[in-house]
Structures are given as structure tokens and as C-alpha cells.
Coordinates of C-alpha atoms in Angstrom, one line a residue:
M150 CA -18.1 7.4 14.7
K151 CA -20.7 7.9 17.5
G152 CA -22.7 5.7 19.9
V153 CA -22.5 2.6 22.1
R154 CA -21.3 0.6 19.1
R155 CA -18.4 3.0 18.5
V156 CA -17.2 2.9 22.2
A157 CA -17.4 -0.9 22.0
V158 CA -15.3 -1.0 18.8
L159 CA -12.7 1.4 20.2
A160 CA -12.5 -0.5 23.5
A161 CA -12.1 -3.8 21.6
L162 CA -9.3 -2.3 19.5
A163 CA -7.6 -0.9 22.5
T164 CA -7.4 -4.2 24.4
L165 CA -6.2 -6.6 21.7
P166 CA -3.1 -8.5 22.7
L167 CA 0.2 -6.9 21.7
G168 CA 1.9 -10.2 20.7
L169 CA 5.3 -11.5 21.9
L170 CA 8.0 -8.9 22.5
P171 CA 11.7 -9.6 22.7
A172 CA 13.1 -9.9 26.2
V173 CA 13.8 -6.5 27.8
A174 CA 17.3 -5.9 28.9
S175 CA 17.9 -6.4 32.7
A176 CA 20.0 -3.2 33.1
A177 CA 18.6 0.2 32.1
P178 CA 20.1 1.4 28.9
E179 CA 21.7 4.9 28.6
G180 CA 19.5 5.6 25.5
P181 CA 17.5 4.0 22.7
V182 CA 19.0 1.2 20.6
F183 CA 18.4 0.8 16.9
K184 CA 18.8 -2.2 14.7
D185 CA 17.9 -2.6 11.0
G186 CA 16.4 0.9 11.1
E187 CA 14.1 0.2 14.0
A188 CA 14.0 1.1 17.6
Q189 CA 14.5 -2.0 19.8
P190 CA 12.7 -2.9 23.0
V191 CA 15.4 -2.2 25.5
F192 CA 13.4 -0.3 28.2
D193 CA 11.2 -2.0 30.8
P194 CA 7.6 -1.0 29.9
K195 CA 6.6 -1.6 33.5
D196 CA 9.2 0.8 34.9
V197 CA 7.5 4.1 34.1
V198 CA 6.7 7.5 35.5
K199 CA 3.2 8.7 35.1
E200 CA 2.1 12.3 35.4
S201 CA -1.3 14.1 35.1
V202 CA -1.2 17.7 33.8
W203 CA -3.6 20.4 32.6
V204 CA -2.2 22.3 29.6
R205 CA -3.2 25.9 29.0
A206 CA -4.8 26.4 25.6
P207 CA -5.1 30.0 24.3
V208 CA -8.8 29.8 23.6
D209 CA -12.0 30.2 25.7
S210 CA -14.5 28.0 23.9
D211 CA -16.8 27.6 27.0
R212 CA -16.9 31.4 27.4
D213 CA -16.2 31.4 31.1
G214 CA -13.5 34.2 30.9
R215 CA -10.6 31.8 31.3
D216 CA -8.3 30.0 28.9
D217 CA -9.4 26.4 28.3
E218 CA -7.2 23.6 29.7
V219 CA -6.5 20.2 28.1
Y220 CA -6.1 17.3 30.5
A221 CA -3.2 15.1 29.6
E222 CA -1.5 12.0 31.0
V223 CA 2.2 11.3 30.5
V224 CA 3.7 7.8 30.6
R225 CA 7.5 7.8 30.2
Q226 CA 10.5 5.7 31.0
G227 CA 11.0 5.2 34.7
A228 CA 13.3 6.4 37.6
T229 CA 16.2 4.3 36.3
T230 CA 16.5 6.5 33.2
R231 CA 16.8 9.9 34.9
G232 CA 18.1 12.6 32.6
L233 CA 17.0 10.8 29.5
K234 CA 15.2 13.0 27.0
V235 CA 12.8 11.2 24.6
P236 CA 10.4 12.1 21.8
V237 CA 6.6 11.6 22.3
V238 CA 3.9 9.6 20.6
F239 CA 0.8 11.6 21.3
F240 CA -2.7 10.1 21.2
N241 CA -5.5 12.7 21.5
S242 CA -9.1 11.7 21.7
P243 CA -12.6 12.9 22.7
Y244 CA -13.5 9.3 23.7
F245 CA -11.2 8.5 26.6
S246 CA -14.1 9.3 29.1
G247 CA -16.8 7.4 27.2
G248 CA -19.8 9.0 25.6
N249 CA -23.5 9.9 26.1
D250 CA -26.7 8.3 24.8
V251 CA -27.7 10.7 22.1
A252 CA -30.5 10.5 19.5
N253 CA -29.7 11.0 15.8
H254 CA -31.6 13.3 13.5
N255 CA -34.7 12.1 11.7
V256 CA -33.9 11.4 8.0
D257 CA -37.4 10.5 6.8
L258 CA -38.4 13.9 5.6
E259 CA -38.9 15.9 2.4
L260 CA -36.0 17.6 0.7
Y261 CA -35.5 21.4 0.9
V262 CA -36.9 23.5 -1.9
P263 CA -35.3 27.0 -2.2
N264 CA -37.7 29.9 -2.0
R265 CA -40.8 27.8 -1.4
R266 CA -43.1 28.8 1.4
G267 CA -44.2 25.9 3.6
G268 CA -41.3 23.8 2.5
Y269 CA -38.7 22.2 4.7
D270 CA -37.3 25.4 6.4
K271 CA -34.5 26.0 8.8
R272 CA -35.4 25.1 12.3
D273 CA -35.8 27.7 15.0
G274 CA -32.6 28.2 17.0
S275 CA -34.4 28.1 20.3
K276 CA -35.8 24.7 19.4
L277 CA -32.3 23.5 18.6
K278 CA -31.1 24.6 22.0
A279 CA -34.0 23.0 23.7
Q280 CA -33.3 19.7 21.9
A281 CA -29.6 19.9 22.8
D282 CA -30.5 20.6 26.5
E283 CA -32.8 17.6 26.7
R284 CA -30.3 15.2 25.2
I285 CA -27.3 16.5 27.3
A286 CA -29.4 16.3 30.5
A287 CA -29.3 12.5 30.2
A288 CA -25.5 12.4 29.7
V289 CA -23.2 10.1 31.5
G290 CA -20.4 11.5 33.7
P291 CA -16.7 11.3 32.8
N292 CA -14.8 8.1 33.3
A293 CA -12.2 8.7 36.1
G294 CA -10.1 5.7 35.1
P295 CA -6.6 6.1 33.7
I296 CA -6.1 6.7 30.0
T297 CA -4.1 4.0 28.2
S298 CA -3.5 2.3 24.9
A299 CA -3.0 -1.4 25.5
R300 CA -2.3 -1.8 21.8
Y301 CA 0.7 0.5 21.6
E302 CA 1.9 1.8 25.0
S303 CA 4.3 -1.0 25.9
Y304 CA 5.5 -1.2 22.4
F305 CA 6.6 2.5 22.2
I306 CA 7.7 2.8 25.8
S307 CA 10.0 -0.1 25.5
R308 CA 11.6 1.4 22.4
G309 CA 12.4 4.8 23.8
F310 CA 9.3 6.9 23.1
A311 CA 7.2 8.5 25.8
M312 CA 3.4 8.3 25.5
V313 CA 1.1 11.3 26.0
Y314 CA -2.7 11.0 26.1
G315 CA -4.8 14.1 25.8
E316 CA -8.6 14.6 26.3
S317 CA -10.2 16.9 23.7
L318 CA -11.8 20.1 24.9
G319 CA -15.2 19.5 26.6
T320 CA -14.4 15.9 27.3
G321 CA -13.4 14.2 30.5
K322 CA -11.2 16.3 32.7
S323 CA -10.6 19.0 30.1
S324 CA -12.4 22.3 30.1
G325 CA -13.8 24.0 27.0
C326 CA -16.5 22.7 24.7
P327 CA -16.6 20.0 22.0
T328 CA -17.4 21.4 18.6
S329 CA -16.7 18.4 16.3
G330 CA -13.7 19.6 14.4
G331 CA -13.9 23.3 15.3
R332 CA -10.8 25.5 15.6
N333 CA -10.9 25.4 19.4
E334 CA -10.4 21.6 19.3
T335 CA -7.4 22.0 17.0
I336 CA -5.9 24.7 19.3
G337 CA -6.4 22.4 22.3
S338 CA -4.5 19.5 20.7
K339 CA -1.8 21.8 19.4
S340 CA -1.3 23.3 22.9
V341 CA 0.0 19.9 24.2
I342 CA 2.7 20.0 21.5
D343 CA 3.5 23.6 22.5
W344 CA 3.9 22.5 26.1
L345 CA 6.2 19.7 25.2
N346 CA 8.3 22.4 23.4
G347 CA 8.1 24.9 26.3
R348 CA 5.8 27.3 24.5
T349 CA 2.9 27.1 26.9
T350 CA 2.3 26.2 30.5
A351 CA 0.8 23.3 32.4
R352 CA -0.1 22.6 36.0
D353 CA -0.7 19.6 38.1
A354 CA -3.8 18.9 40.3
A355 CA -2.4 21.1 43.1
G356 CA -1.9 24.0 40.7
K357 CA 1.9 23.7 40.6
K358 CA 3.6 24.5 37.3
V359 CA 4.9 21.4 35.4
K360 CA 7.5 21.5 32.7
A361 CA 8.3 18.7 30.2
T362 CA 12.0 18.8 30.8
W363 CA 12.3 15.1 29.8
S364 CA 11.0 15.8 26.2
T365 CA 13.1 16.4 23.2
G366 CA 10.2 18.4 21.7
K367 CA 9.8 16.1 18.8
V368 CA 6.3 14.7 18.6
G369 CA 4.4 12.1 16.5
M370 CA 0.6 11.8 16.6
M371 CA -1.5 8.9 15.6
G372 CA -4.9 7.4 16.1
V373 CA -8.0 5.9 14.5
S374 CA -11.2 7.7 13.4
Y375 CA -11.7 10.9 15.4
N376 CA -8.4 10.1 17.1
G377 CA -6.8 10.1 13.7
T378 CA -8.6 13.2 12.5
L379 CA -7.0 15.3 15.3
P380 CA -3.5 14.7 13.9
N381 CA -4.6 16.0 10.5
A382 CA -6.1 19.0 12.2
V383 CA -3.0 19.8 14.2
A384 CA -0.6 19.2 11.3
S385 CA -2.6 21.6 9.2
T386 CA -1.6 24.4 11.6
G387 CA 2.1 23.9 10.8
V388 CA 3.0 23.7 14.5
R389 CA 6.7 23.3 15.1
G390 CA 7.7 20.1 16.9
L391 CA 5.1 17.9 15.3
E392 CA 7.4 15.9 13.1
A393 CA 5.2 13.0 11.9
I394 CA 1.6 11.8 12.0
V395 CA -0.2 8.6 11.3
P396 CA -3.8 9.4 10.7
I397 CA -5.8 6.1 10.4
A398 CA -9.3 6.1 9.0
A399 CA -9.2 9.9 9.5
I400 CA -11.4 12.8 8.4
S401 CA -9.7 15.4 6.2
S402 CA -12.7 17.7 5.8
W403 CA -15.8 17.4 8.0
Y404 CA -18.1 18.6 5.2
D405 CA -17.2 15.4 3.3
Y406 CA -18.0 13.3 6.4
Y407 CA -21.6 14.6 6.8
R408 CA -22.3 16.0 3.3
A409 CA -21.7 15.1 -0.3
D410 CA -21.8 17.7 -3.1
G411 CA -24.7 19.5 -1.4
A412 CA -26.5 16.4 -0.2
V413 CA -27.0 15.6 3.5
V414 CA -25.2 12.2 3.7
A415 CA -24.6 10.0 6.7
P416 CA -21.4 8.1 7.7
G417 CA -22.0 4.4 7.1
T418 CA -24.3 2.8 9.8
Y419 CA -24.9 6.1 11.5
Q420 CA -27.9 7.5 9.6
G421 CA -28.9 10.9 11.0
E422 CA -25.7 11.6 12.9
D423 CA -24.3 15.1 12.4
L424 CA -21.8 17.4 14.0
D425 CA -24.1 18.4 16.9
V426 CA -24.9 14.8 17.7
L427 CA -21.2 13.9 17.8
A428 CA -20.5 17.0 20.0
E429 CA -23.2 16.0 22.4
Y430 CA -22.0 12.4 22.4
V431 CA -18.4 13.3 23.6
Y432 CA -19.5 16.1 26.0
T433 CA -18.3 14.3 29.1
R434 CA -16.8 17.2 31.2
E435 CA -18.3 17.6 34.7
D436 CA -20.1 20.8 34.0
R437 CA -23.3 19.7 32.2
E438 CA -24.6 23.2 31.4
I439 CA -21.9 25.5 30.2
C440 CA -21.5 24.0 26.7
K441 CA -25.2 23.7 25.8
P442 CA -25.3 27.1 24.0
I443 CA -22.2 26.2 22.0
I444 CA -23.5 22.9 20.9
A445 CA -26.8 24.5 19.9
E446 CA -24.9 26.9 17.7
V447 CA -23.2 23.9 16.0
A448 CA -26.6 22.4 15.4
E449 CA -27.8 25.6 13.7
K450 CA -24.7 26.4 11.7
Q451 CA -24.2 22.9 10.3
D452 CA -27.4 23.4 8.2
R453 CA -29.0 20.1 7.6
V454 CA -31.6 21.9 5.4
T455 CA -29.6 23.1 2.3
G456 CA -26.5 21.0 2.7
D457 CA -24.5 24.0 1.5
Y458 CA -20.8 24.6 2.2
S459 CA -20.1 27.6 4.4
A460 CA -17.5 29.4 6.5
F461 CA -18.6 27.1 9.3
W462 CA -17.6 24.0 7.3
D463 CA -14.5 25.7 5.9
E464 CA -13.1 26.0 9.4
R465 CA -13.3 22.2 9.6
N466 CA -11.5 21.7 6.2
Y467 CA -7.9 20.7 6.7
V468 CA -7.2 20.0 3.0
K469 CA -7.1 23.7 2.2
D470 CA -4.3 24.1 4.7
A471 CA -2.1 21.2 3.5
H472 CA 0.5 23.8 2.4
K473 CA 1.1 24.5 6.1
V474 CA 1.9 20.9 7.0
R475 CA 5.4 20.3 8.3
A476 CA 4.9 16.8 9.6
A477 CA 5.6 13.7 7.5
V478 CA 2.2 11.9 7.0
L479 CA 1.7 8.2 6.9
A480 CA -2.0 8.1 5.7
V481 CA -3.8 4.9 6.4
H482 CA -7.3 3.9 5.3
G483 CA -9.6 0.9 4.7
L484 CA -10.9 0.5 1.2
S485 CA -14.1 -0.9 2.7
D486 CA -14.5 2.0 5.1
W487 CA -18.0 3.6 4.7
N488 CA -17.8 5.4 8.0
V489 CA -14.9 7.8 7.1
K490 CA -15.1 7.3 3.4
T491 CA -12.1 7.0 1.1
K492 CA -12.4 10.5 -0.2
H493 CA -10.9 11.7 3.0
V494 CA -7.6 9.9 2.5
A495 CA -7.5 10.5 -1.3
Q496 CA -7.9 14.2 -1.2
W497 CA -5.6 14.7 1.8
Y498 CA -2.9 12.5 0.2
E499 CA -3.1 14.4 -3.1
A500 CA -3.0 17.8 -1.3
L501 CA 0.1 16.7 0.7
R502 CA 1.9 15.5 -2.4
R503 CA 1.0 18.6 -4.4
N504 CA 2.5 20.7 -1.6
G505 CA 5.7 18.7 -1.2
V506 CA 4.9 17.2 2.2
E507 CA 6.6 13.9 3.1
H508 CA 4.0 11.3 2.5
K509 CA 3.2 7.6 2.4
I510 CA -0.1 5.8 2.1
W511 CA -1.4 2.4 3.4
L512 CA -4.6 1.0 2.0
H513 CA -6.2 -2.2 3.3
Q514 CA -9.3 -4.2 2.5
S515 CA -11.1 -3.9 5.8
G516 CA -13.3 -1.1 7.0
H517 CA -13.0 1.4 9.9
T518 CA -10.1 -0.1 11.8
D519 CA -6.5 -0.1 12.6
P520 CA -4.2 -2.1 10.2
D521 CA -2.5 -3.5 13.3
T522 CA -5.3 -6.1 13.3
L523 CA -4.4 -7.1 9.8
R524 CA -0.7 -7.3 9.3
S525 CA 0.9 -6.8 12.6
V526 CA 4.6 -7.5 11.8
E527 CA 4.9 -5.4 8.7
W528 CA 2.7 -2.6 10.1
R529 CA 4.7 -2.4 13.3
R530 CA 7.9 -2.3 11.2
T531 CA 6.5 0.6 9.2
I532 CA 5.4 2.8 12.1
N533 CA 8.6 1.9 14.0
K534 CA 10.7 3.1 11.1
W535 CA 8.5 6.1 10.5
F536 CA 8.8 7.4 14.1
S537 CA 12.4 6.3 14.4
H538 CA 13.3 8.3 11.4
Y539 CA 11.2 11.4 12.0
L540 CA 11.4 11.6 15.8
Y541 CA 14.9 10.3 16.4
G542 CA 16.5 11.4 13.1
L543 CA 17.6 7.8 12.3
D544 CA 18.7 7.4 8.7
N545 CA 16.8 4.2 7.9
G546 CA 15.6 5.0 4.4
I547 CA 11.9 4.9 5.2
E548 CA 11.4 8.1 3.3
K549 CA 12.8 6.4 0.1
E550 CA 10.6 3.3 0.3
P551 CA 7.7 3.0 -2.2
K552 CA 5.0 5.6 -1.3
S553 CA 2.1 3.2 -1.6
T554 CA 1.3 -0.1 0.2
I555 CA -2.0 -1.8 -0.8
Q556 CA -3.6 -5.0 0.5
R557 CA -5.2 -6.8 -2.4
E558 CA -8.7 -8.5 -2.5
D559 CA -7.4 -11.9 -1.4
R560 CA -6.4 -10.2 1.9
T561 CA -3.1 -12.0 1.9
T562 CA -1.3 -10.2 -0.9
W563 CA 0.3 -6.8 -0.2
T564 CA 1.9 -4.8 -3.0
D565 CA 4.3 -1.8 -2.8
E566 CA 4.1 0.7 -5.6
A567 CA 5.7 4.0 -6.4
D568 CA 2.6 6.1 -5.5
W569 CA -1.2 6.2 -5.5
P570 CA -3.2 6.2 -7.6
A571 CA -1.2 3.5 -9.3
P572 CA 1.3 4.6 -11.9
G573 CA -0.1 4.2 -15.4
T574 CA -3.6 5.1 -14.4
S575 CA -5.6 7.3 -16.8
K576 CA -9.2 8.0 -17.6
A577 CA -11.3 5.6 -19.6
R578 CA -14.9 6.1 -20.5
L579 CA -18.0 3.8 -20.8
Y580 CA -21.4 4.8 -22.1
P581 CA -24.9 3.4 -21.2
W582 CA -27.2 2.0 -23.9
A583 CA -30.9 1.6 -23.9
G584 CA -32.6 -0.9 -21.6
G585 CA -31.8 0.3 -18.1
S586 CA -35.1 -0.7 -16.5
A587 CA -33.9 -4.3 -16.9
K588 CA -30.3 -4.0 -17.8
G589 CA -28.9 -2.0 -20.7
A590 CA -25.4 -2.4 -22.1
L591 CA -22.4 -0.4 -20.9
R592 CA -20.0 0.0 -23.9
S593 CA -16.9 1.9 -24.9
S594 CA -18.8 3.8 -27.6
S595 CA -21.6 6.2 -27.1
V596 CA -25.2 5.8 -28.2
P597 CA -25.5 7.1 -31.8
G598 CA -28.2 9.2 -33.2
K599 CA -31.0 11.1 -31.5
P600 CA -31.4 11.4 -27.7
V601 CA -32.3 8.2 -25.9
V602 CA -34.1 9.1 -22.6
E603 CA -34.8 6.5 -19.8
T604 CA -36.6 7.1 -16.6
L605 CA -36.7 6.0 -13.0
R606 CA -38.9 6.9 -10.0
D607 CA -37.5 7.3 -6.5
D608 CA -38.4 4.8 -3.8
S609 CA -36.5 5.8 -0.7
S610 CA -37.8 2.9 1.3
K611 CA -35.7 0.4 -0.7
L612 CA -32.0 -0.4 -0.2
A613 CA -29.8 0.5 -3.1
E614 CA -28.2 -2.9 -2.9
D615 CA -31.6 -4.6 -3.3
L616 CA -32.4 -2.4 -6.3
V617 CA -29.1 -3.4 -7.8
D618 CA -30.0 -7.1 -7.8
L619 CA -33.6 -6.8 -9.1
P620 CA -33.9 -8.2 -12.7
S621 CA -36.0 -5.2 -13.6
S622 CA -37.3 -2.2 -11.8
G623 CA -38.8 1.3 -12.3
N624 CA -36.8 2.5 -9.3
R625 CA -33.4 2.2 -10.9
L626 CA -31.5 2.2 -14.1
A627 CA -28.8 -0.4 -14.6
Y628 CA -26.2 -0.9 -17.4
G629 CA -23.5 -3.6 -17.6
T630 CA -20.5 -4.6 -19.6
R631 CA -19.9 -8.0 -21.0
A632 CA -17.8 -10.4 -18.9
S633 CA -14.2 -9.2 -18.7
A634 CA -11.6 -11.1 -20.6
T635 CA -8.8 -10.0 -18.4
P636 CA -8.7 -8.5 -14.8
L637 CA -9.4 -4.8 -14.8
R638 CA -7.9 -2.6 -12.1
L639 CA -9.4 0.7 -11.0
S640 CA -7.2 3.1 -9.0
G641 CA -8.6 6.5 -8.1
T642 CA -11.9 8.4 -8.3
P643 CA -14.6 7.3 -10.7
R644 CA -17.1 9.9 -12.0
V645 CA -20.4 9.9 -13.8
E646 CA -21.5 12.8 -16.0
L647 CA -25.3 12.9 -16.3
A648 CA -27.8 14.7 -18.4
V649 CA -30.9 14.5 -16.3
S650 CA -34.2 16.2 -15.6
F651 CA -36.6 16.0 -12.7
D652 CA -40.4 16.2 -12.4
R653 CA -40.1 17.9 -9.0
P654 CA -37.9 20.8 -7.7
A655 CA -35.8 18.6 -5.3
A656 CA -34.3 15.1 -5.6
N657 CA -31.4 13.0 -4.5
V658 CA -29.1 11.5 -7.1
T659 CA -27.0 8.4 -6.3
A660 CA -24.6 6.6 -8.7
L661 CA -23.2 3.1 -8.0
L662 CA -20.4 1.1 -9.6
V663 CA -21.0 -2.7 -9.2
D664 CA -19.0 -5.9 -9.7
R665 CA -21.3 -8.7 -11.0
A666 CA -19.9 -12.2 -10.6
P667 CA -20.7 -15.0 -13.1
D668 CA -23.1 -16.6 -10.6
G669 CA -25.1 -13.4 -10.5
T670 CA -24.0 -12.1 -7.1
S671 CA -23.1 -8.5 -6.9
H672 CA -20.7 -6.3 -4.9
V673 CA -21.0 -2.5 -4.7
I674 CA -17.5 -1.3 -5.5
T675 CA -18.2 2.3 -4.8
R676 CA -21.0 4.9 -4.8
G677 CA -21.5 8.7 -4.9
W678 CA -24.2 11.3 -4.3
T679 CA -25.1 14.8 -5.4
D680 CA -27.8 17.4 -4.9
P681 CA -28.9 18.9 -8.2
Q682 CA -29.6 22.2 -6.4
N683 CA -25.8 22.5 -5.9
R684 CA -25.0 21.8 -9.6
D685 CA -23.1 25.2 -9.9
G686 CA -21.2 25.0 -6.6
L687 CA -21.3 23.7 -3.0
S688 CA -22.0 27.1 -1.4
K689 CA -25.3 28.0 -2.9
S690 CA -28.5 26.0 -3.6
K691 CA -30.3 27.0 -6.7
P692 CA -33.9 25.9 -7.6
V693 CA -34.4 23.1 -10.0
T694 CA -36.9 23.7 -12.7
P695 CA -39.0 20.5 -13.3
G696 CA -38.6 19.3 -16.9
K697 CA -35.4 21.1 -17.5
T698 CA -32.3 19.0 -18.3
Y699 CA -29.2 19.6 -16.2
R700 CA -25.6 18.4 -16.5
L701 CA -24.5 16.8 -13.3
D702 CA -21.1 15.5 -12.3
V703 CA -21.3 12.8 -9.7
E704 CA -18.0 12.0 -8.0
L705 CA -17.9 8.4 -6.6
Q706 CA -15.8 7.5 -3.6
P707 CA -12.2 6.8 -4.6
Q708 CA -11.2 3.1 -4.8
D709 CA -8.5 0.6 -5.7
Y710 CA -10.2 -2.5 -7.0
I711 CA -9.5 -5.3 -9.4
V712 CA -12.5 -6.6 -11.4
P713 CA -11.7 -10.3 -11.9
A714 CA -11.7 -11.9 -15.3
G715 CA -15.2 -13.3 -16.0
H716 CA -16.9 -10.6 -14.0
S717 CA -18.8 -7.7 -15.5
L718 CA -18.9 -4.0 -14.4
E719 CA -22.2 -2.3 -13.9
F720 CA -23.3 1.3 -13.5
V721 CA -26.5 1.7 -11.5
L722 CA -28.4 5.0 -11.0
V723 CA -31.0 5.5 -8.2
S724 CA -32.3 8.6 -6.5
S725 CA -32.4 8.2 -2.7
D726 CA -29.9 5.9 -1.0
Y727 CA -31.6 4.4 2.0
D728 CA -28.5 4.0 4.2
Y729 CA -26.9 7.3 3.4
T730 CA -29.2 10.1 2.0
L731 CA -32.3 11.8 3.4
R732 CA -35.4 9.8 2.6
P733 CA -38.3 11.8 1.2
K734 CA -41.6 10.1 0.3
P735 CA -41.3 7.9 -2.8
G736 CA -42.3 9.4 -6.1
V737 CA -39.9 11.9 -7.7
G738 CA -39.1 11.0 -11.3
L739 CA -35.7 11.3 -13.0
S740 CA -35.3 11.3 -16.8
V741 CA -31.8 10.5 -18.1
D742 CA -30.5 11.3 -21.6
L743 CA -28.2 8.4 -22.4
T744 CA -26.6 10.1 -25.4
S745 CA -25.1 12.7 -23.0
T746 CA -24.2 10.4 -20.1
T747 CA -20.7 9.1 -19.5
V748 CA -19.1 6.8 -16.9
E749 CA -15.5 7.9 -16.4
L750 CA -13.2 5.3 -14.7
P751 CA -9.6 5.6 -13.4
V752 CA -8.1 2.5 -15.2
V753 CA -4.6 1.2 -14.7
G754 CA -3.4 1.0 -18.3
G755 CA -6.1 3.5 -19.4
P756 CA -8.4 3.0 -22.4
A757 CA -6.3 0.3 -24.0
A758 CA -6.6 -1.8 -20.8
L759 CA -10.3 -1.2 -20.7
R760 CA -10.7 -2.3 -24.4
R761 CA -8.6 -5.5 -23.8
S762 CA -10.8 -6.4 -20.8
I763 CA -14.3 -5.6 -21.8
G764 CA -14.1 -4.6 -25.5

């Protein structure tokens, strides 16, 4: 989510044309107008009142002895609509004032070995602080330009919703410090909703108290990436007044953004990024010194050494607080998003459903993006009905519509289903047979008889995708089904159960699921990672004894994917994953017992559908 590329992507998304809007009424309406369950464009989006306020947040994250303040800009219907009370669509972001040029962490290093002297040890805190100071010193200043969303502002203003934009703590004109998902950021965002409901104070630039007398107190939050993560965070507090959220490509637990089952894992295309790097990137408030110690603490507590889960990460886990959520959640994610991976939407959605929270899910075939770029008419209809229902109380039936909308692989077909994973999905198992250095078989029956052990040797310098396509290699094991007789749909989270030993006390483990076309080309459907040192839990690394066989459960990223007829399905095992994991020197050996290894798939139609497709 960080870097010059990220700002360019966000800027491009923000400036895409809105499309043609129906003509705006010449006379100012007395209130919003609804038709076919949707708010209509009856207000002039150019006739607006704009206000700048600083909202008090009950937290002192920069430790200056004063409560932090969140800078917010309000855009609401103009002078011709005096006395009108409207609900708010709230965009909160750490990116409104740009970002800094920040170096990522080095990932070409040896893996941590518990209790070994001279191994990869935790870095000294003073060095972390010095590194943070050096990187922040080169930071750019805040952008003084107005905050806006060219994509959505006119759309919502014309339909009777006010827009509020808030800058996250430590960014732009807000005080406080950025902590990449820390409790202070959540409190800062929540405080804007409290102000809109009269529960906290705000001031203008002259220090005069400002009240949101024009607000009904009902708020919806939405955004993409970090901007979509903040709605999840605020909703997890159960704050009253937040009636609906639309988190798009959003994080649900920061541990799962930068870690995977004990392994230090990068967001796609941002190798070496971590919480501290992101905090430094968005640190754009004018005071360039005050947050350095706080960011240094983030760098130390994130623990890139062991990859263990801790209270630090638990603070940034919104899934555990799903039972507190009052807001209706329209969760949106790209099935090809390797930045914020699909686990985030899957685990959040499941937790919401389990806790009886109003929910709906949109899954599309693109990556880290807003679905407005893909299906504008239907997407606008959905968010319009969502906010009209939950912010205006309109009885339009949106809550009774199918819970799941999925764009299929042809990118033109969209399907509505009762829920996700797809109804009728159940676990089906495949088993690898001997020959993995070239390509062994992947069958619905396990290997009979005595243990069959196959080996690979790690080469972290090679891309996993390149290893997948090699006809034979000592650096990976590959197993494939026969060509499918009928299409096979996967919906949910695949898993691989491994019986594996190592010839060194530390190693990466990477599992991939691959679609192989008749012409030999391949597509990685999904992948997953684990650290064998965390085999008994995320919170404690335990030494690996070379030569000892361990049972490992590798959870791959959730997916909804149709394997076409005539294609085959492959399971590929490698050690390091060049684009995602740390990259130790090549050489560690893995030995896999095939008689105790299972590939578990979430198949629509279950084992019977699997047998019909691939036997």
C-alpha cells in the first residue's frame, strides 16, 4: 500500500470521470428524493458549503500532553438548503497529504533460529530509532491542497449525503502520530463520528467551537485499501452513529497483512514493507520530530525476527472484535488482490456472519482496486441502495437481496448467490503420488503401502512461478490431476496438510495451487505460507530439530475460481517464495512424506463434483 506507485494509483482512481448524471433540478428541493429504492440527484453538487475543522480525539499519541486532533473537511449541500439535516459519507485516510520516500527492509537474509547464538537476532532499539530518524528526515511536507474525491463527491452530494474527509493522526494537518493500525488511529477516526453526533468537540482555524448541527448523526464510511481498513477498525469499536461501512480491498487484521502463520510475508509488489515503513511513509504532519520515538517503537514491536503474534498485533486485529460491530458491512475485494490478500475479506465476512451483523460481499476478478472501475452502473446502484437504506432508513429491500455478488473469470458475467462461500461447498481431498521432481500424479486416493518420501532444496533466488513451469527441478515438487472432464469450482479456503522434515533448523514453506491449461501455460490460483517454528501456534516460535518429521497445516489464500474443462489442477510445494517471503541463502532441504500429505479443497458440490471432474 506504500510508495510513489501507491500514491499514483490512488490519485488515478480519485480522478476518473464520474459518468453522465441526470439533470439536477433547477429549484432547491426540500429534502432528498428516492425512486426505485435509490436516492436521486436532486441537489446541485456545485452549490455546497465547505468547512474545515479540527476534531478532538481523547488520545495523546504524540505524548505532548494534549489531546490529539483530527483535521477534517466537510462538504455539504449549499446555502439554498438551510435547515436541512443530512447523513454523512465519511472518507478517512492517511494519504490525503501524500507520502514520503521511505526505504523498505532488506529481505535477503537468513531466517531466525531460536536459542542460537550468533543467529539472526532482534535488532537494537537505538539502531531502529536512528534508522527511522534518517528516513523521516528526508520526508516531504504536507500537501496544503483541498481534500476531495472526484469519483464520489458529486454523486453523493447531489443525492442528499454530506461528505466528510478526515486525515489520520500524524498525517497532514492532524496532530498525533501514525502507528499503522494502532488503537490511536482508530480512536481518531471514531472521534469524527462522535463529533457528528455531538459527543466530542471541534474547532475551526481561529479556535472557535464548531458544531455539526446540520448532521442527522447517521454515518457511512467507505474507502479502498488503508482507506477501507479504517472503516473496519472504527466499526469494530461499536460506535453509535456508524450505520454502514463499505470496506474495499481492506485489511481485517494487520498481522495477516505483513505475516502468515509465523512467516514474515510481504504484501504483493512491496517486498520488505512493514508497519514501521508504512507509518514513516504517511508521517506528513508539519512537526518532523515528535513522532520519531513512536515509529521507532513500532519498528521494534512488529518483530520481523520471529514473526510471532503478540499483544502488539492483537491491538491491530479487528476480527476478534466483530461481535461489537453495529454497522451493516458491504465487504468488497478483488480475487486477484495480492496486496491486501483475500484472507482479509474472508475472515472478516465470516466473523460478521457468525455474530449476526448485517453483511453482503462483492468479489471481482481484478486486483487492488475499486469496483467502480469495473461495473459502474450496478456498483453505484448497490452503494446507493446500501446507504439509502442504512443512513436514510429507506425500505428498499437491499438487506434481503442475495448476500454474494461475484464477477466470473470472463469478466463480463456477474452472479448473485445466497452467500459466500457458495452454497453446496464442502471439503474434498486430493493426494500426491510419487514423481514430484518432474510431475507426480494428484489423485483422489492416497498412496498405498509404506511411506514415500520426496525431497526438494530451497533456491530463494528463483520465482515460484518459474519453478512451477519447469519440466523438472530439484527446487520444487509438483503434482497434477488429469485434465478435468467438467468445470470444477472452488469456493473458500484450500489447505495442505504436510508431513515434512528439514535438514536445517529454519525454513520457509510455500504451497501453491495451479491451473494448467491444455497448451501448457499455467496460472497460480492461490498460494500460502507457513513457518515450521510456529507449528504449535502463532505466538511462540519453537526450534525445529533437523531430520524430525512435523505435521504442518498450510492455509492458502481464499479463492473463488472455476477450473475450466480440459484443464488440470496442480499442487506445487516450494520453500522460499521470492516475491513474498524472506530470502535466505539457497540450500535448505525439505523431505515430504507423500503418504501423510493431503490437499484439501473447498469444492462446490463436494467430493462427488471432484470425482466427476477429475476422477
